[in-house]
Coordinates of C-alpha atoms and ligand atoms in Angstrom, one line a residue:
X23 CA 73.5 -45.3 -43.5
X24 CA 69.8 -44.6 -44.5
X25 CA 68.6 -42.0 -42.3
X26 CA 65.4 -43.5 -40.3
X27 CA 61.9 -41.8 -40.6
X28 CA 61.4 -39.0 -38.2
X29 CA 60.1 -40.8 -34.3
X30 CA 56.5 -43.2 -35.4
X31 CA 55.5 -41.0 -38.3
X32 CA 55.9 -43.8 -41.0
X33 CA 53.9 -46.1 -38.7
X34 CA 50.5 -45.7 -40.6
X35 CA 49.2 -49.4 -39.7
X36 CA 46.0 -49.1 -37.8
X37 CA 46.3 -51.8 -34.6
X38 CA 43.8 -54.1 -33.8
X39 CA 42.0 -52.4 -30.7
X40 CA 40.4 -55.3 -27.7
X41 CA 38.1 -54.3 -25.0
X42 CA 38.8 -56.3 -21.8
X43 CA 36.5 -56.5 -18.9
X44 CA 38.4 -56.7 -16.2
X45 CA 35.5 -58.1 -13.3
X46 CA 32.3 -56.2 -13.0
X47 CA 31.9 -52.9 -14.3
X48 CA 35.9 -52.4 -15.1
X49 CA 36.9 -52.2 -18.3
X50 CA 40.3 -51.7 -20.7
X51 CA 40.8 -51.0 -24.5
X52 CA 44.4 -52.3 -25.6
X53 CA 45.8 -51.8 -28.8
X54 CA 48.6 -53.7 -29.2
X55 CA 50.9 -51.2 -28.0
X56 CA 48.9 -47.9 -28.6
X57 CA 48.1 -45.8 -25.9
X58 CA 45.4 -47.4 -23.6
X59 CA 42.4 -46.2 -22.1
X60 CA 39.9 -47.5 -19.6
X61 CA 36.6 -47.1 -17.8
X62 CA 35.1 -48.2 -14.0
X63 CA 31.1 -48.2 -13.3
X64 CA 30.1 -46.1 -10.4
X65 CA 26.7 -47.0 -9.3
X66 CA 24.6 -44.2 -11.2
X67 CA 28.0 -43.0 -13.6
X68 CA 31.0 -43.6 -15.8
X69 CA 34.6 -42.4 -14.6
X70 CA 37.0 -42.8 -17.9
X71 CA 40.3 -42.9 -17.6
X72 CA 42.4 -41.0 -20.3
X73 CA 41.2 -39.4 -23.0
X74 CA 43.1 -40.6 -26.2
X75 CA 44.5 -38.3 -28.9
X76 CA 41.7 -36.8 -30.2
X77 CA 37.3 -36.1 -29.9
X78 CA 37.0 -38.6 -33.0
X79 CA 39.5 -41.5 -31.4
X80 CA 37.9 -41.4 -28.6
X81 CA 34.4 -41.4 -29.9
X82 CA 35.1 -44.8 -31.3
X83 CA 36.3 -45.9 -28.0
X84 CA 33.0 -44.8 -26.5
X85 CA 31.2 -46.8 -29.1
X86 CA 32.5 -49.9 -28.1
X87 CA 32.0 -49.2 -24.0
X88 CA 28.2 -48.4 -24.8
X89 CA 28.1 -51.8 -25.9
X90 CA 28.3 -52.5 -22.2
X91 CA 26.8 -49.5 -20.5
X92 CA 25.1 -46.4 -21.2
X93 CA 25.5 -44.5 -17.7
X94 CA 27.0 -41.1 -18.4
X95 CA 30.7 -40.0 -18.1
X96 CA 31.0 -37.6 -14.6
X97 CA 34.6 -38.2 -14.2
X98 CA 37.3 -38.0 -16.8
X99 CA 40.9 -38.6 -15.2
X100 CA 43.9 -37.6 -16.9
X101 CA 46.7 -39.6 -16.1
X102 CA 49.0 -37.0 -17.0
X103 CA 49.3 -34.0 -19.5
X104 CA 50.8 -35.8 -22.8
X105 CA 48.7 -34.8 -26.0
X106 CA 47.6 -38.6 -27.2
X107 CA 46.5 -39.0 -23.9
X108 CA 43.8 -35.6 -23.4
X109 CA 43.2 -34.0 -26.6
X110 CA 40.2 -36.7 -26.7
X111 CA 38.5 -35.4 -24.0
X112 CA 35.7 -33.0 -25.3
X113 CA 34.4 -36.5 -26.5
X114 CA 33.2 -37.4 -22.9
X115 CA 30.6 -34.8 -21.9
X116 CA 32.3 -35.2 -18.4
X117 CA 31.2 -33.2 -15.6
X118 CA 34.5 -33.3 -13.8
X119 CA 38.2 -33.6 -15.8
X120 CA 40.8 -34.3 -12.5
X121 CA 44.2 -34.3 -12.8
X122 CA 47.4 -33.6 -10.6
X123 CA 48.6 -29.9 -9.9
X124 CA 51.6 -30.5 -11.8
X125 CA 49.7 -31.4 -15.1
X126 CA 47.5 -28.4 -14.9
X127 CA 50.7 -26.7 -14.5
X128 CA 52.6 -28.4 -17.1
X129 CA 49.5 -27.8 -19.8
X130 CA 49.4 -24.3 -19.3
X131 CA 53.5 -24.4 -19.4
X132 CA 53.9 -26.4 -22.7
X133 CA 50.6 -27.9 -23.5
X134 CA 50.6 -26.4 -27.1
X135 CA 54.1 -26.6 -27.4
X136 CA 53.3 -31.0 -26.5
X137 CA 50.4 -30.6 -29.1
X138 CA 52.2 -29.9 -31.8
X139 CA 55.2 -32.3 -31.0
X140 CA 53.2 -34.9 -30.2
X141 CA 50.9 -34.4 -34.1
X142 CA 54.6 -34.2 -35.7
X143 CA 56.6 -37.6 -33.8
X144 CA 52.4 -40.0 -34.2
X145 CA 50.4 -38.3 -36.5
X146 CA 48.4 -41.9 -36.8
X147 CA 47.4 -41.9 -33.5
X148 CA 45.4 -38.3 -34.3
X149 CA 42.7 -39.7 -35.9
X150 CA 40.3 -36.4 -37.6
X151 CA 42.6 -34.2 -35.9
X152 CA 40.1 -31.2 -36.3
X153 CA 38.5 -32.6 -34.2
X154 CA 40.1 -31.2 -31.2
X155 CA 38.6 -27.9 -29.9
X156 CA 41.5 -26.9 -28.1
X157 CA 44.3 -27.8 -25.2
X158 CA 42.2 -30.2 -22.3
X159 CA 42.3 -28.1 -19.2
X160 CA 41.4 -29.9 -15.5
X161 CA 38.6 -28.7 -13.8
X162 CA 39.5 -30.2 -10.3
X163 CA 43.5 -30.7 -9.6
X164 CA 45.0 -32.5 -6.3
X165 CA 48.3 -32.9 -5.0
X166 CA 48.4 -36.3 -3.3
X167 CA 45.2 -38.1 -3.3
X168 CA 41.3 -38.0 -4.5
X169 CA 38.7 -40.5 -3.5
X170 CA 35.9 -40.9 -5.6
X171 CA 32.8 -43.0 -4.0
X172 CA 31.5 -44.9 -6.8
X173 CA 28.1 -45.4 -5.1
X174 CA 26.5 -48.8 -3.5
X175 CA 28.2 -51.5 -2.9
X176 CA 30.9 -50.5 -5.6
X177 CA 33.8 -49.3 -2.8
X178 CA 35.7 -46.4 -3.8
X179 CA 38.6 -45.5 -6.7
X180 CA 41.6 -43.7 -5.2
X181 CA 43.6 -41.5 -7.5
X182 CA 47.1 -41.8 -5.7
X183 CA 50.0 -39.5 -6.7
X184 CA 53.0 -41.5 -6.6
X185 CA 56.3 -39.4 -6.9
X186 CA 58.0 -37.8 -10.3
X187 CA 58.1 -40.3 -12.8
X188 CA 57.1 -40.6 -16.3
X189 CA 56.3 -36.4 -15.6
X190 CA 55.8 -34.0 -13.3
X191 CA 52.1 -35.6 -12.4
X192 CA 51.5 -38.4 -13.4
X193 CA 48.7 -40.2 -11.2
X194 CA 47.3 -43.6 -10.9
X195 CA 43.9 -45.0 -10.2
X196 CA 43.6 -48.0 -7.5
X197 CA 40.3 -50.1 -7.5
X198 CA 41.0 -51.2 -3.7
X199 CA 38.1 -54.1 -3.6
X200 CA 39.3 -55.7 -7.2
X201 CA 43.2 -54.9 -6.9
X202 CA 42.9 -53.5 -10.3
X203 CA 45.1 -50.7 -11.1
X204 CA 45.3 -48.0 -13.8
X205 CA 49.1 -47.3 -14.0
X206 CA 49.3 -44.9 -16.7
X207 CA 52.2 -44.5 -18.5
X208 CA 54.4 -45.0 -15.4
X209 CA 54.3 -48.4 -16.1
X210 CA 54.6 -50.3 -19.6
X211 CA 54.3 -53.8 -20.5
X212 CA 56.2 -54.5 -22.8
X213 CA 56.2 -51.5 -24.7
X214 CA 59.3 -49.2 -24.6
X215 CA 59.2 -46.4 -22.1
X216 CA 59.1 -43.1 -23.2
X217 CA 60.8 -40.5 -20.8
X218 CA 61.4 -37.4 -22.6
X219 CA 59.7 -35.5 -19.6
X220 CA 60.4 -38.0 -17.0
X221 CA 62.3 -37.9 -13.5
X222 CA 64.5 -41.2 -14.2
X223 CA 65.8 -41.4 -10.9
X224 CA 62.7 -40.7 -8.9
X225 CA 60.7 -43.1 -11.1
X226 CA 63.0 -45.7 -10.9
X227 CA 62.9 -45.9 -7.3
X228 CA 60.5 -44.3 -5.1
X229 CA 57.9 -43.9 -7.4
X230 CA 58.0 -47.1 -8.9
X231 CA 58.0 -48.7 -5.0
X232 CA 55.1 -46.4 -4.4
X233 CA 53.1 -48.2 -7.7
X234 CA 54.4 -51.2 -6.5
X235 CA 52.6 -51.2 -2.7
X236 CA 49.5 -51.4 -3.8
X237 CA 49.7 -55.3 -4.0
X238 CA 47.8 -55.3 -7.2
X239 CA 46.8 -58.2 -9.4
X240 CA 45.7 -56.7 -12.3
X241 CA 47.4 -53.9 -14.2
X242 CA 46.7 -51.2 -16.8
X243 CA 49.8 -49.8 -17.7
X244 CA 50.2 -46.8 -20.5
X245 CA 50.4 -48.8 -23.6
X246 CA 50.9 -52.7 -23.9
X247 CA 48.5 -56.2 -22.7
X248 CA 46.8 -56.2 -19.2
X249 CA 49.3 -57.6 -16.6
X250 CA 47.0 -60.5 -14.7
X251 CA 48.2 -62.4 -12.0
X252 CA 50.5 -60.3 -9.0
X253 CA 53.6 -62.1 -10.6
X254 CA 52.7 -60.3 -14.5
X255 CA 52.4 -56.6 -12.4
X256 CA 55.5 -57.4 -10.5
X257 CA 57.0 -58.5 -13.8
X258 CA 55.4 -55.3 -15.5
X259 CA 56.9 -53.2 -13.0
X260 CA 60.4 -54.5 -12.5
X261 CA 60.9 -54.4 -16.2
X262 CA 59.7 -51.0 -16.6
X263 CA 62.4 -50.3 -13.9
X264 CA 64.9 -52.6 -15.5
X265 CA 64.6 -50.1 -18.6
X266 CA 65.2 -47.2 -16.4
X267 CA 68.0 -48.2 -15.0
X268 CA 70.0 -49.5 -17.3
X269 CA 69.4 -46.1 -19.1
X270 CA 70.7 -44.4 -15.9
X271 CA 74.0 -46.5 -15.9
X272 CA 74.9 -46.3 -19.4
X273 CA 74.6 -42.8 -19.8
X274 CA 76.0 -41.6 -16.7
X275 CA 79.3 -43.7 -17.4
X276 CA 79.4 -41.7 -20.8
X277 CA 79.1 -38.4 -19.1
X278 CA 81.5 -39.7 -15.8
X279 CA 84.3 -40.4 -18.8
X280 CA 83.4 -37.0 -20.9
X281 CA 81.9 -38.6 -23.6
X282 CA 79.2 -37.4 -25.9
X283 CA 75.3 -37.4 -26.1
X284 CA 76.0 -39.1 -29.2
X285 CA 78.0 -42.1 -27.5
X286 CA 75.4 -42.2 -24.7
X287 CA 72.9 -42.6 -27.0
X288 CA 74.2 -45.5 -28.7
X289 CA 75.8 -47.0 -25.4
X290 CA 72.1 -47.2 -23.7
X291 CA 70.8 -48.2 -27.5
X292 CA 73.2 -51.1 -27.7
X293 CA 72.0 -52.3 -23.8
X294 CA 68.8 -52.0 -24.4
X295 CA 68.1 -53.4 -27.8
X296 CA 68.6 -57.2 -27.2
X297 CA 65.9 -57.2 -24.4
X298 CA 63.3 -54.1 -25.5
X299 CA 64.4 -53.3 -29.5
X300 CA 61.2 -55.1 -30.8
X301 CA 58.6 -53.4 -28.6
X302 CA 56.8 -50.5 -29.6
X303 CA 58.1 -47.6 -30.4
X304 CA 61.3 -48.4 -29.0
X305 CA 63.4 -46.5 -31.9
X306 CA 61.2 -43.6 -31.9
X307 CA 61.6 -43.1 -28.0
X308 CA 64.7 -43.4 -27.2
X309 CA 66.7 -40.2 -28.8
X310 CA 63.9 -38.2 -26.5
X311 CA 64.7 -40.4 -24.1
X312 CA 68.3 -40.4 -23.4
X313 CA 68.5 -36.8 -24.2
X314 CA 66.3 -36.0 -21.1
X315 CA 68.5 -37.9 -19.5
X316 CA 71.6 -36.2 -20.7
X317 CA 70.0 -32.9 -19.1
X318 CA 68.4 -34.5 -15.7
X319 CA 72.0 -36.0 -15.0
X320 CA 73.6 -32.3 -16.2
X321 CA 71.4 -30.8 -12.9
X322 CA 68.5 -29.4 -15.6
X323 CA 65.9 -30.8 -12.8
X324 CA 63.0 -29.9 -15.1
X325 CA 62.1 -30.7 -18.4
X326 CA 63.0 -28.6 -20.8
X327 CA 59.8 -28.2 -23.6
X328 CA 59.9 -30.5 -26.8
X329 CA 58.8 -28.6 -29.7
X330 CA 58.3 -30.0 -33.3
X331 CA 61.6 -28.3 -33.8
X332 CA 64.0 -29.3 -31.0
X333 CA 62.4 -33.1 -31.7
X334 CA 63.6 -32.5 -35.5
X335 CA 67.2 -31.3 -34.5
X336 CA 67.5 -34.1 -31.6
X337 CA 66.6 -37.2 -34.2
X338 CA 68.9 -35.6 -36.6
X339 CA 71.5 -35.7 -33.9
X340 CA 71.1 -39.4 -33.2
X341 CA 69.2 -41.4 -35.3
X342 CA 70.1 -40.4 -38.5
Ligands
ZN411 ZN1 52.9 -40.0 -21.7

């Protein structure tokens, strides 16, 4: 059998990106299974929500918000620490970059190691990667929850930790007044999850009841279209859990018989590709993925640090 190119880096076909305005002064860029990214008008400022891949990416990003307002950027959020999603940031000019403890943590742990994994397994998504001055660091860190008052009438966005998921610290931001939330990557629709890093059987149930309870009815997950309507977030949700667990069952019932990483690999890849094999970047997550597994279900309770190395000898190992 052919050996299959190394994670997404023969995927060189750019994607059609679509701003979405999501009710006043709220606003998402999709791209069709890209990362997304998105943007909420305080009274007198702009806070941004992730920070794409790199300065350049984002720039054009920026372009097409200006289109709809010029107030300047005060708060960049990072979502979490994951190179395509904060390497982007300098672009912003913003006053404060917030993030969870863990992720300024996890940065300083493996953010270089992330940088280069990350360039190796998407190199499309690093558009002019010179462009980036150097790893994103946070300038104001929580550990449960940060309020920002947008100013007027405009109520307030709550950044809400919501358990060990997708990583360590991976944070959300809830528009209470317009039920809109910004998921990250803790939630996909209709993308394949990537969980190299994650907490599988955290995010499957706590964390992903926690994203639930919110009640929201419009969603912004990590990469895929805007869930609209409380039945296409509960549908976003659920299947994002769906994924998760039947991950969890296959490849503990290879370990429980003392089977192989290899045979779990292709036991979860054989469950899962009837309902998710089409989506995004389903074959390049899901050697990373059930890997991570392999070691969270082995007692390695945290990650252990892709580098462009380790992703090399793990794709050879099961995709090839
Ligand atoms: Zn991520």
């Amino acid at each position: 059998m052919a050996s299959k190119p190394f994670a997404s880096s023969a995927d060189i076909s750019a994607k059609q990106q679509t701003l979405e305005v999501l009710a006043e002064g709220v606003y998402a860029l999709t791209a069709e299974g890209d990362p997304n990214v998105g943007a909420i008008e305080g009274e007198d400022f702009l806070v941004c929500f992730e920070a794409l891949a790199t300065p350049t990416a984002a720039r054009d990003w920026l372009a097409e918000l200006r289109k709809h307002t010029d107030k300047p950027v005060k708060y960049l959020i990072l979502s979490h620490y994951h190179a395509v999603r904060v390497l982007g940031a300098s672009a912003f000019d913003a006053e404060v970059i917030v993030a969870h403890e863990n992720t300024r943590r996890l940065i300083a742990e493996r953010g270089k190691q992330d940088w280069a994994s990350e360039f190796g397994r998407m190199p499309r998504l690093f558009k002019d990667p010179e462009s980036i001055p150097g790893l994103t660091w946070p300038t104001v860190t929580f550990t449960d929850r940060f309020t920002i008052d947008l100013g007027g009438e405009r109520g307030d966005l709550v950044l809400q930790y919501c358990g060990r998921g997708h990583t360590a610290g991976d944070i959300v931001a809830w528009l209470p007044s317009q039920k809109i939330l910004f998921a990250g990557d803790l939630v996909e629709a209709q993308a394949a999850l990537y969980t190299g890093d994650a907490f599988h059987r955290d995010w499957a149930a706590a964390t992903l009841d926690n994203v639930a309870s919110f009640g929201a009815e419009q969603l912004v997950g990590g990469r895929g279209a805007v869930a609209r309507g409380a039945e296409a977030v509960s549908a976003a949700i659920e299947q994002t859990r769906g994924f998760l667990t039947t991950m969890i069952e296959h490849v503990e019932t290879v370990q429980k018989r003392g089977g192989t990483l290899k045979e779990a690999f292709e036991a979860t890849h054989t469950a899962l590709a009837p309902k998710f094999g089409h989506w995004p970047i389903f074959e390049h997550c899901l050697p990373f993925d059930v890997a991570r597994l392999w070691d969270e279900l082995s007692g390695t309770d945290w990650p252990l640090i892709w580098t462009a190395e380790r992703d090399r000898q793990v794709w050879d190992l099961l995709q090839s």
